[in-house]
Short mmCIF file of C-alpha atoms in Angstrom, two decimals:
data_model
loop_
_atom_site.label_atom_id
_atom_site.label_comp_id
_atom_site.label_asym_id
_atom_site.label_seq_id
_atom_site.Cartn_x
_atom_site.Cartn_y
_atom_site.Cartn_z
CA UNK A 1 134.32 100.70 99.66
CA UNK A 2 137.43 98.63 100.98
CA UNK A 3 137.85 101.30 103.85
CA UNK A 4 134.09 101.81 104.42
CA UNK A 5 134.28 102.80 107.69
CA UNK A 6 132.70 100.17 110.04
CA UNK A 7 130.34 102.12 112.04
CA UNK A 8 126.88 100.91 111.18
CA UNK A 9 125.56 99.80 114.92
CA UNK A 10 126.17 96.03 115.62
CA UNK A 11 123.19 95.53 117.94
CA UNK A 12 120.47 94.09 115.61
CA UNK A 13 117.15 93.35 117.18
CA UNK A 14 115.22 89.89 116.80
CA UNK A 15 112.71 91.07 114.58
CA UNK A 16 114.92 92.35 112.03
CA UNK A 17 117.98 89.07 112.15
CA UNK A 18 114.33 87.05 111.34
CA UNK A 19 113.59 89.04 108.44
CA UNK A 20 116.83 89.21 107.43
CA UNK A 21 117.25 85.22 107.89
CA UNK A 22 113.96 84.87 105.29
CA UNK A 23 114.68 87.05 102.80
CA UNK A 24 118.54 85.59 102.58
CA UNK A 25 116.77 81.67 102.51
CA UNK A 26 114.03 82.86 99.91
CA UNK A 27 116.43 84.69 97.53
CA UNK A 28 116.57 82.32 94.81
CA UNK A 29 118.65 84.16 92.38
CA UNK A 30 121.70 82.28 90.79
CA UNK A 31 124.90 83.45 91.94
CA UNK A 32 126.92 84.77 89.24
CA UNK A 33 130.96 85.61 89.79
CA UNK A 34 129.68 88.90 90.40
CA UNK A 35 127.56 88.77 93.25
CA UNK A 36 129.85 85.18 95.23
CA UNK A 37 130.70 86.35 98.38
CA UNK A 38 133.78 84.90 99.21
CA UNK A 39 134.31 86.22 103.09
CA UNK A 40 132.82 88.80 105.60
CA UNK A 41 135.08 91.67 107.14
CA UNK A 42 133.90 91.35 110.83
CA UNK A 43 134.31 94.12 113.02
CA UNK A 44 136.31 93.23 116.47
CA UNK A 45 133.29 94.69 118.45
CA UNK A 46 130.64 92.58 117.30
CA UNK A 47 132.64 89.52 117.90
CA UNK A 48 133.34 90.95 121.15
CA UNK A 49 129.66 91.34 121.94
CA UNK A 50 128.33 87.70 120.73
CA UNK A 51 131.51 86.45 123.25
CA UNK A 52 130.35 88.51 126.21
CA UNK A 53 127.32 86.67 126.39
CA UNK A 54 129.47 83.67 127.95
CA UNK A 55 127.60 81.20 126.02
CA UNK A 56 129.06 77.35 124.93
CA UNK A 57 129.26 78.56 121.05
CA UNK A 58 128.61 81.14 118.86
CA UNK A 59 126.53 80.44 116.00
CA UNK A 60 126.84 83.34 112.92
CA UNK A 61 123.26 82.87 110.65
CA UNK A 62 123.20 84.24 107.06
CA UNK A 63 121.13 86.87 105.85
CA UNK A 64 120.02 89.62 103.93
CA UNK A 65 120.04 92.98 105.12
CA UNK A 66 118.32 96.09 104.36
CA UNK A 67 121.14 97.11 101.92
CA UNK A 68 120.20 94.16 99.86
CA UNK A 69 124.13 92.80 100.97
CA UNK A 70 124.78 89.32 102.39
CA UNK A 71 125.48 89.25 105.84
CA UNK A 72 126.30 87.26 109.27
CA UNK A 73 124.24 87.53 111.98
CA UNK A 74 126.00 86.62 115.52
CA UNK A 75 124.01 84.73 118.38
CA UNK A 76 125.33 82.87 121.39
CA UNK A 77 124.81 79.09 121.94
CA UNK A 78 124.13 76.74 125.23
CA UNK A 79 123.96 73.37 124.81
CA UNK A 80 120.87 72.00 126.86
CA UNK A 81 120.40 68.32 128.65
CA UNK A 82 119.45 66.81 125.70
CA UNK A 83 122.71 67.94 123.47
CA UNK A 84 121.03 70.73 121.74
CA UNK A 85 122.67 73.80 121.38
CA UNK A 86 119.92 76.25 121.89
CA UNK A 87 120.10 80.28 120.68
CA UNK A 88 120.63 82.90 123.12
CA UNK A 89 120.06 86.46 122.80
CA UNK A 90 121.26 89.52 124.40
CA UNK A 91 118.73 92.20 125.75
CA UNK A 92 118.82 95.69 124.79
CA UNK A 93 120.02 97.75 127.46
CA UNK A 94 118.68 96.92 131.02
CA UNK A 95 115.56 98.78 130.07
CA UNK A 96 111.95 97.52 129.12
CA UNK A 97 109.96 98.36 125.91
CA UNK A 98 107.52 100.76 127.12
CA UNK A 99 104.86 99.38 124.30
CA UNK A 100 105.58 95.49 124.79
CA UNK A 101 106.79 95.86 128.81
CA UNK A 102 109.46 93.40 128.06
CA UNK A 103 112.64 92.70 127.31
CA UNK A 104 114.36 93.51 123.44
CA UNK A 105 116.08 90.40 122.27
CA UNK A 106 119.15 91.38 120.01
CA UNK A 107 121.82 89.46 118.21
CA UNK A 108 125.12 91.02 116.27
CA UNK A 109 126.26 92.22 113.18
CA UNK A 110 127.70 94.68 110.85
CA UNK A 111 129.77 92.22 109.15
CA UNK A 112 130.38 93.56 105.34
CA UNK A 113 130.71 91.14 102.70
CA UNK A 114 133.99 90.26 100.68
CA UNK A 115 134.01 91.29 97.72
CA UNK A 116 133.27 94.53 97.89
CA UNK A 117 134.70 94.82 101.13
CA UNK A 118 137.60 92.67 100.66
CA UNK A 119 141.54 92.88 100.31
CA UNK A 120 142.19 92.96 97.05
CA UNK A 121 146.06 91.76 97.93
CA UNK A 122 144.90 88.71 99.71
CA UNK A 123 146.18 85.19 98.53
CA UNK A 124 142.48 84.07 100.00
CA UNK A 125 140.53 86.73 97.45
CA UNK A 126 141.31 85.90 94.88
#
């Protein structure tokens, strides 16, 4: 799994990140040496996504995704007039949802978590 090749899509829609978000804050399971996750391998394109967004910040939410696997979830960041830095999404495509006629919030991903996905030659692994 080291060179799992990163190709999972990155774009992530709202609904999902939130479920992902709960099931990561209710999992209440000890973590045991086997299941610490020490780093994410982040994939240059979803970094480069969250950054197009031009925001202030980037702020990178944990979660659970469907895989069961820990992961980061990317969303841009403006800080308003009263020093708040408020979450901002990107849309899906220029197009509407024909069943909701609006806009589909996304955020980022496809991180992988270290280990399994780490270096196994890296000073910081280990």
């Amino acid at each position: 799994m080291i060179n799992e090749n990163l190709s999972d899509p990155i774009e992530v829609s709202l609904q999902t990140a939130e479920k992902w978000t709960k099931a990561y804050r209710g999992n209440q399971e000890l973590e045991d040496a086997s299941k610490k996750v020490n780093a994410f391998l982040i994939p240059r394109e979803s970094l480069e996504a969250v950054l197009a967004l031009k925001t202030d910040a980037v702020r990178a939410y944990m979660g659970i995704n469907d895989k069961k696997e820990k992961t980061l979830i990317f969303v841009g960041a403006n800080k308003d007039e009263t020093g708040i830095y408020r979450d901002v999404f990107g849309t899906l495509g220029t197009e509407k949802d024909a069943d909701l006629d609006e806009d589909i919030s996304i955020v980022y991903d496809a991180s992988r978590p270290c280990p399994p996905h780490g270096d196994p030659d890296s000073p910081l692994q280990n």
